[in-house]
Amino acid sequence: MRLATWNVNSIRSRVDRATALLDRHDIDVLALQETKCRDDQFPFEQFEAAGYEVAHIGLNQWNGVAIVSRVGLDDVEVAFPDQPGFDKNAGDSLLDSPVVESRAIGATCGGVRVWSLYVPNGRSLGDPHYAYKLEWLSTLRADAARWLTEDPSAQIALVGDWNIAPTDDDVWDPKLFEGKTHTSAPERAAFQAMLDTGFRDVMRPFAPGPGVYTYWDYTQLRFPRKEGMRIDFVLASPALADRTKDALVDREERKGKGASDHAPVIAEFTD
């Protein structure tokens, strides 16, 4: 199985790029984040014409996640159990009954349980969205740990835009991000807690060291200056991680007019 994850930053603007990516890399399953459209606006037809099924959840012009698969799309689940929510109209506090945003969708594809995840950004360390981000990650970690406890041989991929650079090697200038989100100690601890459950970052063995990024801001010529961050990941359960044959970042997809500010991460697993 060849699995890719990509924060597409508007699927309606980049559907041609997405279908070309499927063909270029012979992708079996593609997880998308930031589709930025409602379900009725999603370009299902283009993917279906290419031989893929699609599961998507999008509530408005923000967020939105999808799974595109040609190896089956079963047991679709919108949101992981007890997924926290956030209401941007709630002012400075989270609601007791918050709005669950379109940030997680799961489906079984070719025997692998794939979750397309768009982790909250956090905005700033003092923002309620930051507390929401940490709560969101904590709940996901608890669910992921339970899935492995219930079935240590489970084939699970937690993929997407995690909005965390877990080490200093994952950001071009660590000092620039001091006191900001994405590199704070609580965020990095939350990411490490996910790894401590047994899930593995499958790309690192194939691309060690600094300079391997998946995101470059549109401003200040960040991409040509190689000033990026690694915040998009394929985290695989132990049984699935043991099947990893290769993993890479398609940096070429960040080039050219109309590119997303993220590049796809692609992992290949043996049968």
PDB file of C-alpha atoms in Angstrom:
ATOM      1  CA  MET A   1       0.000   0.000   0.000  1.00  0.00           C
ATOM      2  CA  ARG A   2       1.184   3.490  -0.832  1.00  0.00           C
ATOM      3  CA  LEU A   3      -0.326   6.060   1.544  1.00  0.00           C
ATOM      4  CA  ALA A   4      -0.004   9.841   1.265  1.00  0.00           C
ATOM      5  CA  THR A   5      -1.103  12.718   3.454  1.00  0.00           C
ATOM      6  CA  TRP A   6      -1.350  16.318   2.284  1.00  0.00           C
ATOM      7  CA  ASN A   7      -2.635  19.568   3.696  1.00  0.00           C
ATOM      8  CA  VAL A   8      -4.027  20.709   0.366  1.00  0.00           C
ATOM      9  CA  ASN A   9      -5.065  24.201   1.560  1.00  0.00           C
ATOM     10  CA  SER A  10      -8.316  24.207  -0.481  1.00  0.00           C
ATOM     11  CA  ILE A  11      -9.227  21.152  -2.514  1.00  0.00           C
ATOM     12  CA  ARG A  12     -11.317  23.151  -4.976  1.00  0.00           C
ATOM     13  CA  SER A  13      -8.251  25.195  -5.879  1.00  0.00           C
ATOM     14  CA  ARG A  14      -5.973  22.162  -6.137  1.00  0.00           C
ATOM     15  CA  VAL A  15      -8.067  19.193  -7.240  1.00  0.00           C
ATOM     16  CA  ASP A  16      -6.045  18.886 -10.449  1.00  0.00           C
ATOM     17  CA  ARG A  17      -2.837  18.800  -8.441  1.00  0.00           C
ATOM     18  CA  ALA A  18      -4.327  16.175  -6.121  1.00  0.00           C
ATOM     19  CA  THR A  19      -5.406  13.847  -8.912  1.00  0.00           C
ATOM     20  CA  ALA A  20      -2.033  14.319 -10.629  1.00  0.00           C
ATOM     21  CA  LEU A  21      -0.324  13.384  -7.344  1.00  0.00           C
ATOM     22  CA  LEU A  22      -2.326  10.141  -7.221  1.00  0.00           C
ATOM     23  CA  ASP A  23      -1.156   9.228 -10.699  1.00  0.00           C
ATOM     24  CA  ARG A  24       2.441  10.381 -10.331  1.00  0.00           C
ATOM     25  CA  HIS A  25       3.098   8.360  -7.179  1.00  0.00           C
ATOM     26  CA  ASP A  26       0.623   5.532  -7.823  1.00  0.00           C
ATOM     27  CA  ILE A  27      -1.116   6.355  -4.531  1.00  0.00           C
ATOM     28  CA  ASP A  28      -3.584   3.892  -3.018  1.00  0.00           C
ATOM     29  CA  VAL A  29      -4.847   6.101  -0.194  1.00  0.00           C
ATOM     30  CA  LEU A  30      -4.628   9.886   0.115  1.00  0.00           C
ATOM     31  CA  ALA A  31      -5.536  11.720   3.310  1.00  0.00           C
ATOM     32  CA  LEU A  32      -6.333  15.388   2.828  1.00  0.00           C
ATOM     33  CA  GLN A  33      -6.533  18.239   5.308  1.00  0.00           C
ATOM     34  CA  GLU A  34      -7.788  21.824   5.039  1.00  0.00           C
ATOM     35  CA  THR A  35     -10.134  21.003   2.202  1.00  0.00           C
ATOM     36  CA  LYS A  36     -11.909  24.275   3.056  1.00  0.00           C
ATOM     37  CA  CYS A  37     -15.319  23.347   1.717  1.00  0.00           C
ATOM     38  CA  ARG A  38     -18.651  21.865   2.691  1.00  0.00           C
ATOM     39  CA  ASP A  39     -19.486  18.305   1.680  1.00  0.00           C
ATOM     40  CA  ASP A  40     -21.729  19.541  -1.123  1.00  0.00           C
ATOM     41  CA  GLN A  41     -18.825  21.589  -2.535  1.00  0.00           C
ATOM     42  CA  PHE A  42     -16.225  18.806  -2.560  1.00  0.00           C
ATOM     43  CA  PRO A  43     -15.107  17.739  -6.088  1.00  0.00           C
ATOM     44  CA  PHE A  44     -16.016  14.061  -5.696  1.00  0.00           C
ATOM     45  CA  GLU A  45     -16.419  13.553  -9.441  1.00  0.00           C
ATOM     46  CA  GLN A  46     -12.769  14.115 -10.327  1.00  0.00           C
ATOM     47  CA  PHE A  47     -11.576  11.494  -7.853  1.00  0.00           C
ATOM     48  CA  GLU A  48     -14.281   9.024  -8.762  1.00  0.00           C
ATOM     49  CA  ALA A  49     -13.366   9.390 -12.434  1.00  0.00           C
ATOM     50  CA  ALA A  50      -9.832   8.373 -11.483  1.00  0.00           C
ATOM     51  CA  GLY A  51     -11.141   5.230  -9.767  1.00  0.00           C
ATOM     52  CA  TYR A  52     -11.184   6.385  -6.145  1.00  0.00           C
ATOM     53  CA  GLU A  53     -13.808   6.510  -3.417  1.00  0.00           C
ATOM     54  CA  VAL A  54     -13.985   9.550  -1.141  1.00  0.00           C
ATOM     55  CA  ALA A  55     -15.079  10.185   2.437  1.00  0.00           C
ATOM     56  CA  HIS A  56     -15.145  13.859   3.447  1.00  0.00           C
ATOM     57  CA  ILE A  57     -16.321  16.011   6.306  1.00  0.00           C
ATOM     58  CA  GLY A  58     -16.453  19.765   5.864  1.00  0.00           C
ATOM     59  CA  LEU A  59     -18.792  22.143   7.623  1.00  0.00           C
ATOM     60  CA  ASN A  60     -17.784  25.498   6.150  1.00  0.00           C
ATOM     61  CA  GLN A  61     -14.880  27.257   4.461  1.00  0.00           C
ATOM     62  CA  TRP A  62     -12.497  26.314   7.276  1.00  0.00           C
ATOM     63  CA  ASN A  63     -10.825  23.020   8.200  1.00  0.00           C
ATOM     64  CA  GLY A  64     -12.205  19.950   6.397  1.00  0.00           C
ATOM     65  CA  VAL A  65     -10.626  16.484   6.089  1.00  0.00           C
ATOM     66  CA  ALA A  66     -10.986  13.657   3.603  1.00  0.00           C
ATOM     67  CA  ILE A  67      -9.791  10.157   2.745  1.00  0.00           C
ATOM     68  CA  VAL A  68      -9.450   9.156  -0.899  1.00  0.00           C
ATOM     69  CA  SER A  69      -8.985   5.437  -1.556  1.00  0.00           C
ATOM     70  CA  ARG A  70      -8.878   2.890  -4.375  1.00  0.00           C
ATOM     71  CA  VAL A  71      -8.435  -0.085  -2.002  1.00  0.00           C
ATOM     72  CA  GLY A  72     -11.708   0.167  -0.104  1.00  0.00           C
ATOM     73  CA  LEU A  73     -13.342   2.738   2.129  1.00  0.00           C
ATOM     74  CA  ASP A  74     -15.170   0.999   4.962  1.00  0.00           C
ATOM     75  CA  ASP A  75     -16.467   1.866   8.422  1.00  0.00           C
ATOM     76  CA  VAL A  76     -16.175   5.618   7.910  1.00  0.00           C
ATOM     77  CA  GLU A  77     -16.102   7.490  11.210  1.00  0.00           C
ATOM     78  CA  VAL A  78     -16.337  11.262  11.545  1.00  0.00           C
ATOM     79  CA  ALA A  79     -14.394  12.479  14.615  1.00  0.00           C
ATOM     80  CA  PHE A  80     -12.568  10.175  17.012  1.00  0.00           C
ATOM     81  CA  PRO A  81     -14.328   9.240  20.276  1.00  0.00           C
ATOM     82  CA  ASP A  82     -14.879  12.197  22.612  1.00  0.00           C
ATOM     83  CA  GLN A  83     -13.117  14.563  20.206  1.00  0.00           C
ATOM     84  CA  PRO A  84     -13.060  18.009  21.842  1.00  0.00           C
ATOM     85  CA  GLY A  85     -14.710  20.906  20.111  1.00  0.00           C
ATOM     86  CA  PHE A  86     -14.243  24.629  19.976  1.00  0.00           C
ATOM     87  CA  ASP A  87     -16.597  27.485  19.214  1.00  0.00           C
ATOM     88  CA  LYS A  88     -14.793  30.493  17.761  1.00  0.00           C
ATOM     89  CA  ASN A  89     -17.795  32.610  18.777  1.00  0.00           C
ATOM     90  CA  ALA A  90     -17.478  31.626  22.436  1.00  0.00           C
ATOM     91  CA  GLY A  91     -15.071  34.421  23.269  1.00  0.00           C
ATOM     92  CA  ASP A  92     -12.315  33.553  25.701  1.00  0.00           C
ATOM     93  CA  SER A  93     -13.651  30.243  26.951  1.00  0.00           C
ATOM     94  CA  LEU A  94     -14.327  26.763  25.689  1.00  0.00           C
ATOM     95  CA  LEU A  95     -17.943  25.688  25.828  1.00  0.00           C
ATOM     96  CA  ASP A  96     -19.237  22.852  27.977  1.00  0.00           C
ATOM     97  CA  SER A  97     -20.948  21.573  24.822  1.00  0.00           C
ATOM     98  CA  PRO A  98     -18.558  22.867  22.153  1.00  0.00           C
ATOM     99  CA  VAL A  99     -18.843  22.601  18.412  1.00  0.00           C
ATOM    100  CA  VAL A 100     -16.872  19.626  17.078  1.00  0.00           C
ATOM    101  CA  GLU A 101     -14.945  20.897  14.082  1.00  0.00           C
ATOM    102  CA  SER A 102     -14.245  18.941  10.895  1.00  0.00           C
ATOM    103  CA  ARG A 103     -10.733  17.891  11.875  1.00  0.00           C
ATOM    104  CA  ALA A 104     -10.761  14.077  11.916  1.00  0.00           C
ATOM    105  CA  ILE A 105     -12.130  11.324   9.706  1.00  0.00           C
ATOM    106  CA  GLY A 106     -11.307   7.627   9.799  1.00  0.00           C
ATOM    107  CA  ALA A 107     -11.882   4.722   7.416  1.00  0.00           C
ATOM    108  CA  THR A 108     -10.533   1.244   6.819  1.00  0.00           C
ATOM    109  CA  CYS A 109      -8.667   1.055   3.521  1.00  0.00           C
ATOM    110  CA  GLY A 110      -7.098  -2.183   2.362  1.00  0.00           C
ATOM    111  CA  GLY A 111      -6.998  -3.514   5.911  1.00  0.00           C
ATOM    112  CA  VAL A 112      -5.456  -0.353   7.401  1.00  0.00           C
ATOM    113  CA  ARG A 113      -7.415   1.964   9.654  1.00  0.00           C
ATOM    114  CA  VAL A 114      -6.510   5.420   8.332  1.00  0.00           C
ATOM    115  CA  TRP A 115      -7.226   8.630  10.230  1.00  0.00           C
ATOM    116  CA  SER A 116      -6.885  11.944   8.395  1.00  0.00           C
ATOM    117  CA  LEU A 117      -6.170  14.533  11.095  1.00  0.00           C
ATOM    118  CA  TYR A 118      -5.938  18.302  11.118  1.00  0.00           C
ATOM    119  CA  VAL A 119      -4.674  19.199  14.583  1.00  0.00           C
ATOM    120  CA  PRO A 120      -5.720  22.668  15.833  1.00  0.00           C
ATOM    121  CA  ASN A 121      -3.129  25.382  15.223  1.00  0.00           C
ATOM    122  CA  GLY A 122      -3.121  26.855  18.728  1.00  0.00           C
ATOM    123  CA  ARG A 123      -2.708  30.443  17.453  1.00  0.00           C
ATOM    124  CA  SER A 124      -0.642  31.696  20.420  1.00  0.00           C
ATOM    125  CA  LEU A 125       0.415  30.350  23.813  1.00  0.00           C
ATOM    126  CA  GLY A 126      -2.140  32.480  25.661  1.00  0.00           C
ATOM    127  CA  ASP A 127      -5.046  31.842  23.307  1.00  0.00           C
ATOM    128  CA  PRO A 128      -7.960  29.542  24.233  1.00  0.00           C
ATOM    129  CA  HIS A 129      -7.231  27.746  20.965  1.00  0.00           C
ATOM    130  CA  TYR A 130      -3.903  26.613  22.469  1.00  0.00           C
ATOM    131  CA  ALA A 131      -5.664  24.950  25.406  1.00  0.00           C
ATOM    132  CA  TYR A 132      -8.068  23.413  22.909  1.00  0.00           C
ATOM    133  CA  LYS A 133      -5.114  22.055  20.895  1.00  0.00           C
ATOM    134  CA  LEU A 134      -3.587  20.351  23.930  1.00  0.00           C
ATOM    135  CA  GLU A 135      -6.935  18.889  24.985  1.00  0.00           C
ATOM    136  CA  TRP A 136      -7.530  17.639  21.437  1.00  0.00           C
ATOM    137  CA  LEU A 137      -4.143  15.918  21.354  1.00  0.00           C
ATOM    138  CA  SER A 138      -4.586  14.418  24.819  1.00  0.00           C
ATOM    139  CA  THR A 139      -7.920  12.875  23.859  1.00  0.00           C
ATOM    140  CA  LEU A 140      -6.506  11.483  20.618  1.00  0.00           C
ATOM    141  CA  ARG A 141      -3.564   9.981  22.514  1.00  0.00           C
ATOM    142  CA  ALA A 142      -5.888   8.263  24.978  1.00  0.00           C
ATOM    143  CA  ASP A 143      -7.947   6.808  22.138  1.00  0.00           C
ATOM    144  CA  ALA A 144      -4.854   5.678  20.239  1.00  0.00           C
ATOM    145  CA  ALA A 145      -3.407   3.996  23.322  1.00  0.00           C
ATOM    146  CA  ARG A 146      -6.686   2.181  23.888  1.00  0.00           C
ATOM    147  CA  TRP A 147      -6.797   0.945  20.286  1.00  0.00           C
ATOM    148  CA  LEU A 148      -3.351  -0.619  20.707  1.00  0.00           C
ATOM    149  CA  THR A 149      -4.224  -2.103  24.085  1.00  0.00           C
ATOM    150  CA  GLU A 150      -7.328  -3.707  22.628  1.00  0.00           C
ATOM    151  CA  ASP A 151      -5.423  -5.048  19.610  1.00  0.00           C
ATOM    152  CA  PRO A 152      -1.596  -4.860  19.636  1.00  0.00           C
ATOM    153  CA  SER A 153      -1.550  -6.148  16.054  1.00  0.00           C
ATOM    154  CA  ALA A 154      -3.854  -3.367  14.793  1.00  0.00           C
ATOM    155  CA  GLN A 155      -2.928  -1.749  11.487  1.00  0.00           C
ATOM    156  CA  ILE A 156      -3.512   1.975  12.135  1.00  0.00           C
ATOM    157  CA  ALA A 157      -2.162   5.116  10.459  1.00  0.00           C
ATOM    158  CA  LEU A 158      -2.632   8.495  12.148  1.00  0.00           C
ATOM    159  CA  VAL A 159      -1.731  10.938   9.408  1.00  0.00           C
ATOM    160  CA  GLY A 160      -2.036  14.606   8.659  1.00  0.00           C
ATOM    161  CA  ASP A 161      -1.059  18.097   9.678  1.00  0.00           C
ATOM    162  CA  TRP A 162      -0.111  17.930  13.366  1.00  0.00           C
ATOM    163  CA  ASN A 163       0.880  21.610  13.655  1.00  0.00           C
ATOM    164  CA  ILE A 164       3.849  20.604  15.810  1.00  0.00           C
ATOM    165  CA  ALA A 165       7.562  20.576  15.023  1.00  0.00           C
ATOM    166  CA  PRO A 166       8.589  17.922  17.576  1.00  0.00           C
ATOM    167  CA  THR A 167      12.343  18.659  17.657  1.00  0.00           C
ATOM    168  CA  ASP A 168      14.657  21.520  16.790  1.00  0.00           C
ATOM    169  CA  ASP A 169      15.690  19.570  13.681  1.00  0.00           C
ATOM    170  CA  ASP A 170      12.118  20.013  12.448  1.00  0.00           C
ATOM    171  CA  VAL A 171      12.249  23.796  12.121  1.00  0.00           C
ATOM    172  CA  TRP A 172      14.662  25.984  10.215  1.00  0.00           C
ATOM    173  CA  ASP A 173      15.311  28.437  13.067  1.00  0.00           C
ATOM    174  CA  PRO A 174      14.348  27.247  16.577  1.00  0.00           C
ATOM    175  CA  LYS A 175      15.142  30.634  18.119  1.00  0.00           C
ATOM    176  CA  LEU A 176      12.595  32.306  15.868  1.00  0.00           C
ATOM    177  CA  PHE A 177       9.839  30.156  17.386  1.00  0.00           C
ATOM    178  CA  GLU A 178      10.712  30.626  21.042  1.00  0.00           C
ATOM    179  CA  GLY A 179       7.583  31.657  22.938  1.00  0.00           C
ATOM    180  CA  LYS A 180       5.339  30.647  20.047  1.00  0.00           C
ATOM    181  CA  THR A 181       3.155  27.710  19.116  1.00  0.00           C
ATOM    182  CA  HIS A 182       4.316  24.593  17.258  1.00  0.00           C
ATOM    183  CA  THR A 183       7.553  24.253  19.230  1.00  0.00           C
ATOM    184  CA  SER A 184       6.435  24.869  22.827  1.00  0.00           C
ATOM    185  CA  ALA A 185       7.313  22.292  25.482  1.00  0.00           C
ATOM    186  CA  PRO A 186       3.674  21.230  26.107  1.00  0.00           C
ATOM    187  CA  GLU A 187       3.052  20.687  22.380  1.00  0.00           C
ATOM    188  CA  ARG A 188       6.223  18.683  21.959  1.00  0.00           C
ATOM    189  CA  ALA A 189       5.360  16.660  25.059  1.00  0.00           C
ATOM    190  CA  ALA A 190       1.931  15.925  23.583  1.00  0.00           C
ATOM    191  CA  PHE A 191       3.552  14.666  20.375  1.00  0.00           C
ATOM    192  CA  GLN A 192       6.021  12.549  22.331  1.00  0.00           C
ATOM    193  CA  ALA A 193       3.152  11.110  24.378  1.00  0.00           C
ATOM    194  CA  MET A 194       1.663   9.854  21.113  1.00  0.00           C
ATOM    195  CA  LEU A 195       4.949   8.146  20.250  1.00  0.00           C
ATOM    196  CA  ASP A 196       5.098   6.692  23.744  1.00  0.00           C
ATOM    197  CA  THR A 197       1.905   4.751  23.039  1.00  0.00           C
ATOM    198  CA  GLY A 198       3.842   2.825  20.377  1.00  0.00           C
ATOM    199  CA  PHE A 199       3.000   4.781  17.226  1.00  0.00           C
ATOM    200  CA  ARG A 200       6.045   5.566  15.094  1.00  0.00           C
ATOM    201  CA  ASP A 201       7.052   8.407  12.794  1.00  0.00           C
ATOM    202  CA  VAL A 202       7.737   6.225   9.766  1.00  0.00           C
ATOM    203  CA  MET A 203       9.571   8.854   7.730  1.00  0.00           C
ATOM    204  CA  ARG A 204      12.417   9.630  10.105  1.00  0.00           C
ATOM    205  CA  PRO A 205      14.424   6.433   9.425  1.00  0.00           C
ATOM    206  CA  PHE A 206      14.438   7.345   5.729  1.00  0.00           C
ATOM    207  CA  ALA A 207      15.122  11.067   6.163  1.00  0.00           C
ATOM    208  CA  PRO A 208      17.165  11.735   9.314  1.00  0.00           C
ATOM    209  CA  GLY A 209      18.580  15.031  10.493  1.00  0.00           C
ATOM    210  CA  PRO A 210      17.640  18.688   9.919  1.00  0.00           C
ATOM    211  CA  GLY A 211      16.380  20.265   6.716  1.00  0.00           C
ATOM    212  CA  VAL A 212      13.543  17.822   6.006  1.00  0.00           C
ATOM    213  CA  TYR A 213      10.435  20.000   5.967  1.00  0.00           C
ATOM    214  CA  THR A 214       6.802  19.662   4.928  1.00  0.00           C
ATOM    215  CA  TYR A 215       5.629  23.273   5.292  1.00  0.00           C
ATOM    216  CA  TRP A 216       6.969  26.613   4.097  1.00  0.00           C
ATOM    217  CA  ASP A 217       5.120  29.879   4.695  1.00  0.00           C
ATOM    218  CA  TYR A 218       4.099  31.779   1.577  1.00  0.00           C
ATOM    219  CA  THR A 219       5.760  34.953   2.845  1.00  0.00           C
ATOM    220  CA  GLN A 220       9.382  36.119   2.848  1.00  0.00           C
ATOM    221  CA  LEU A 221      10.523  33.604   0.213  1.00  0.00           C
ATOM    222  CA  ARG A 222      10.535  30.853   2.827  1.00  0.00           C
ATOM    223  CA  PHE A 223      10.429  28.032   0.289  1.00  0.00           C
ATOM    224  CA  PRO A 224      13.323  29.042  -1.997  1.00  0.00           C
ATOM    225  CA  ARG A 225      15.327  29.939   1.098  1.00  0.00           C
ATOM    226  CA  LYS A 226      14.641  26.467   2.522  1.00  0.00           C
ATOM    227  CA  GLU A 227      13.134  27.966   5.664  1.00  0.00           C
ATOM    228  CA  GLY A 228      10.476  25.447   6.573  1.00  0.00           C
ATOM    229  CA  MET A 229       9.036  23.215   9.257  1.00  0.00           C
ATOM    230  CA  ARG A 230       8.235  19.519   9.490  1.00  0.00           C
ATOM    231  CA  ILE A 231       4.702  19.411  10.858  1.00  0.00           C
ATOM    232  CA  ASP A 232       3.012  16.766   8.661  1.00  0.00           C
ATOM    233  CA  PHE A 233       3.404  13.131   9.688  1.00  0.00           C
ATOM    234  CA  VAL A 234       2.497   9.522   9.106  1.00  0.00           C
ATOM    235  CA  LEU A 235       2.387   7.887  12.539  1.00  0.00           C
ATOM    236  CA  ALA A 236       1.917   4.138  12.225  1.00  0.00           C
ATOM    237  CA  SER A 237       0.969   1.542  14.819  1.00  0.00           C
ATOM    238  CA  PRO A 238       3.795  -0.907  15.626  1.00  0.00           C
ATOM    239  CA  ALA A 239       2.429  -3.666  13.378  1.00  0.00           C
ATOM    240  CA  LEU A 240       2.012  -1.275  10.454  1.00  0.00           C
ATOM    241  CA  ALA A 241       5.314   0.516  11.065  1.00  0.00           C
ATOM    242  CA  ASP A 242       7.116  -2.824  10.787  1.00  0.00           C
ATOM    243  CA  ARG A 243       5.838  -3.010   7.192  1.00  0.00           C
ATOM    244  CA  THR A 244       7.313   0.345   6.145  1.00  0.00           C
ATOM    245  CA  LYS A 245       9.279   0.025   2.917  1.00  0.00           C
ATOM    246  CA  ASP A 246       9.917   3.695   2.160  1.00  0.00           C
ATOM    247  CA  ALA A 247       8.806   7.207   3.120  1.00  0.00           C
ATOM    248  CA  LEU A 248       9.472  10.632   1.655  1.00  0.00           C
ATOM    249  CA  VAL A 249       8.328  14.235   1.281  1.00  0.00           C
ATOM    250  CA  ASP A 250       7.326  15.253  -2.240  1.00  0.00           C
ATOM    251  CA  ARG A 251       9.013  18.645  -2.114  1.00  0.00           C
ATOM    252  CA  GLU A 252       8.359  19.159  -5.826  1.00  0.00           C
ATOM    253  CA  GLU A 253       4.644  19.584  -5.083  1.00  0.00           C
ATOM    254  CA  ARG A 254       5.443  22.817  -3.209  1.00  0.00           C
ATOM    255  CA  LYS A 255       6.806  24.358  -6.390  1.00  0.00           C
ATOM    256  CA  GLY A 256       5.024  26.303  -9.099  1.00  0.00           C
ATOM    257  CA  LYS A 257       2.028  28.574  -9.347  1.00  0.00           C
ATOM    258  CA  GLY A 258      -0.919  27.629  -7.170  1.00  0.00           C
ATOM    259  CA  ALA A 259       0.971  25.298  -4.829  1.00  0.00           C
ATOM    260  CA  SER A 260      -0.192  24.555  -1.310  1.00  0.00           C
ATOM    261  CA  ASP A 261       2.097  25.776   1.463  1.00  0.00           C
ATOM    262  CA  HIS A 262       2.465  22.109   2.521  1.00  0.00           C
ATOM    263  CA  ALA A 263       4.078  19.226   0.648  1.00  0.00           C
ATOM    264  CA  PRO A 264       2.692  15.669   0.668  1.00  0.00           C
ATOM    265  CA  VAL A 265       4.233  12.991   2.869  1.00  0.00           C
ATOM    266  CA  ILE A 266       4.194   9.548   1.258  1.00  0.00           C
ATOM    267  CA  ALA A 267       4.775   6.179   2.935  1.00  0.00           C
ATOM    268  CA  GLU A 268       4.914   2.768   1.290  1.00  0.00           C
ATOM    269  CA  PHE A 269       4.073  -0.407   3.182  1.00  0.00           C
ATOM    270  CA  THR A 270       4.768  -3.992   2.137  1.00  0.00           C
ATOM    271  CA  ASP A 271       1.918  -6.476   1.712  1.00  0.00           C
TER     272      ASP A 271
END
